[in-house]
């Protein structure tokens, strides 16, 4: 009976981005990395509560930790310990990692991706479509800080690329408009690519309490089933 349950249960892989860009957080708020961990932990608990198998994968410029999907409270404890222990990594190369993982995950699964997706959008979309081609059910929580969505900065400031360490000093008001236009194109490319492959894509804004966000998302998803 136990073997039958393991073979027929849903299998879920949670992919959490740990690249340096995920360490950003608005003043007084949580970082994207912390928010992603809260989401991953909550989703892992929900999957385990349904007696399904859940695993965890962390990645930055390559695939890092891999905890295969299993069932049981003991396994859930292992996942929580991994989430708590993971430190931010290096630069992002998500597109290549997605292609690699799409080939590595053999059995049809639910693949949940929690990331800001800060990489070449065409490569990101190509990698996401690879998961769909392998018949996985893909859910993307694009985790972004409110500052990244609105660019509220007004004073002359030092701006640092959190992955490369490159710095510039400028007046943010001079390039806010071009930044927001580029962000809009970036999000549209991701959104449209997901829509074409029937991939569930939603922006998870870190300014929204993660429990409220996740509750609203799951309620909406349930209505679509």
PDB file of N, CA and C in Angstrom, residues 21-26 28-38 143-145 162 206:
ATOM      1  N   UNK A  21      20.713  38.922  -6.271  1.00  0.00           N
ATOM      2  CA  UNK A  21      19.654  39.912  -6.495  1.00  0.00           C
ATOM      3  C   UNK A  21      18.451  39.675  -5.578  1.00  0.00           C
ATOM      4  N   UNK A  22      18.324  38.445  -5.082  1.00  0.00           N
ATOM      5  CA  UNK A  22      17.198  38.122  -4.202  1.00  0.00           C
ATOM      6  C   UNK A  22      17.381  38.687  -2.786  1.00  0.00           C
ATOM      7  N   UNK A  23      18.557  39.220  -2.469  1.00  0.00           N
ATOM      8  CA  UNK A  23      18.787  39.757  -1.124  1.00  0.00           C
ATOM      9  C   UNK A  23      18.216  41.162  -0.956  1.00  0.00           C
ATOM     10  N   UNK A  24      17.743  41.774  -2.041  1.00  0.00           N
ATOM     11  CA  UNK A  24      17.232  43.147  -1.933  1.00  0.00           C
ATOM     12  C   UNK A  24      15.926  43.183  -1.150  1.00  0.00           C
ATOM     13  N   UNK A  25      15.797  44.224  -0.333  1.00  0.00           N
ATOM     14  CA  UNK A  25      14.554  44.444   0.391  1.00  0.00           C
ATOM     15  C   UNK A  25      14.379  45.922   0.689  1.00  0.00           C
ATOM     16  N   UNK A  26      13.161  46.437   0.577  1.00  0.00           N
ATOM     17  CA  UNK A  26      12.878  47.826   0.921  1.00  0.00           C
ATOM     18  C   UNK A  26      13.181  48.079   2.389  1.00  0.00           C
ATOM     19  N   UNK A  28      12.712  48.557   6.010  1.00  0.00           N
ATOM     20  CA  UNK A  28      11.611  48.166   6.885  1.00  0.00           C
ATOM     21  C   UNK A  28      10.854  46.940   6.425  1.00  0.00           C
ATOM     22  N   UNK A  29      11.214  46.391   5.267  1.00  0.00           N
ATOM     23  CA  UNK A  29      10.513  45.216   4.750  1.00  0.00           C
ATOM     24  C   UNK A  29      11.410  43.990   4.752  1.00  0.00           C
ATOM     25  N   UNK A  30      10.885  42.900   4.243  1.00  0.00           N
ATOM     26  CA  UNK A  30      11.668  41.668   4.145  1.00  0.00           C
ATOM     27  C   UNK A  30      12.352  41.633   2.783  1.00  0.00           C
ATOM     28  N   UNK A  31      13.446  40.911   2.703  1.00  0.00           N
ATOM     29  CA  UNK A  31      14.120  40.748   1.416  1.00  0.00           C
ATOM     30  C   UNK A  31      13.332  39.768   0.549  1.00  0.00           C
ATOM     31  N   UNK A  32      13.631  39.788  -0.744  1.00  0.00           N
ATOM     32  CA  UNK A  32      12.986  38.832  -1.651  1.00  0.00           C
ATOM     33  C   UNK A  32      13.362  37.405  -1.270  1.00  0.00           C
ATOM     34  N   UNK A  33      14.596  37.211  -0.792  1.00  0.00           N
ATOM     35  CA  UNK A  33      15.048  35.883  -0.390  1.00  0.00           C
ATOM     36  C   UNK A  33      14.238  35.364   0.796  1.00  0.00           C
ATOM     37  N   UNK A  34      13.994  36.233   1.775  1.00  0.00           N
ATOM     38  CA  UNK A  34      13.190  35.840   2.937  1.00  0.00           C
ATOM     39  C   UNK A  34      11.754  35.539   2.518  1.00  0.00           C
ATOM     40  N   UNK A  35      11.198  36.397   1.689  1.00  0.00           N
ATOM     41  CA  UNK A  35       9.826  36.207   1.222  1.00  0.00           C
ATOM     42  C   UNK A  35       9.696  34.893   0.455  1.00  0.00           C
ATOM     43  N   UNK A  36      10.685  34.617  -0.397  1.00  0.00           N
ATOM     44  CA  UNK A  36      10.685  33.371  -1.161  1.00  0.00           C
ATOM     45  C   UNK A  36      10.748  32.166  -0.234  1.00  0.00           C
ATOM     46  N   UNK A  37      11.514  32.281   0.844  1.00  0.00           N
ATOM     47  CA  UNK A  37      11.607  31.184   1.808  1.00  0.00           C
ATOM     48  C   UNK A  37      10.277  30.962   2.512  1.00  0.00           C
ATOM     49  N   UNK A  38       9.593  32.051   2.877  1.00  0.00           N
ATOM     50  CA  UNK A  38       8.279  31.926   3.512  1.00  0.00           C
ATOM     51  C   UNK A  38       7.299  31.215   2.577  1.00  0.00           C
ATOM     52  N   UNK A 143       8.963  36.975  -7.738  1.00  0.00           N
ATOM     53  CA  UNK A 143       9.041  37.684  -6.461  1.00  0.00           C
ATOM     54  C   UNK A 143       9.790  39.002  -6.636  1.00  0.00           C
ATOM     55  N   UNK A 144       9.074  40.115  -6.429  1.00  0.00           N
ATOM     56  CA  UNK A 144       9.647  41.441  -6.655  1.00  0.00           C
ATOM     57  C   UNK A 144       9.344  42.371  -5.483  1.00  0.00           C
ATOM     58  N   UNK A 145      10.273  43.262  -5.210  1.00  0.00           N
ATOM     59  CA  UNK A 145      10.102  44.257  -4.163  1.00  0.00           C
ATOM     60  C   UNK A 145       9.308  45.448  -4.710  1.00  0.00           C
ATOM     61  N   UNK A 162      23.519  44.222  -7.427  1.00  0.00           N
ATOM     62  CA  UNK A 162      23.752  43.340  -6.294  1.00  0.00           C
ATOM     63  C   UNK A 162      24.427  42.034  -6.687  1.00  0.00           C
ATOM     64  N   UNK A 206       6.636  41.687  -2.451  1.00  0.00           N
ATOM     65  CA  UNK A 206       7.041  41.447  -1.065  1.00  0.00           C
ATOM     66  C   UNK A 206       6.372  42.405  -0.073  1.00  0.00           C
TER      67      UNK A 206
END
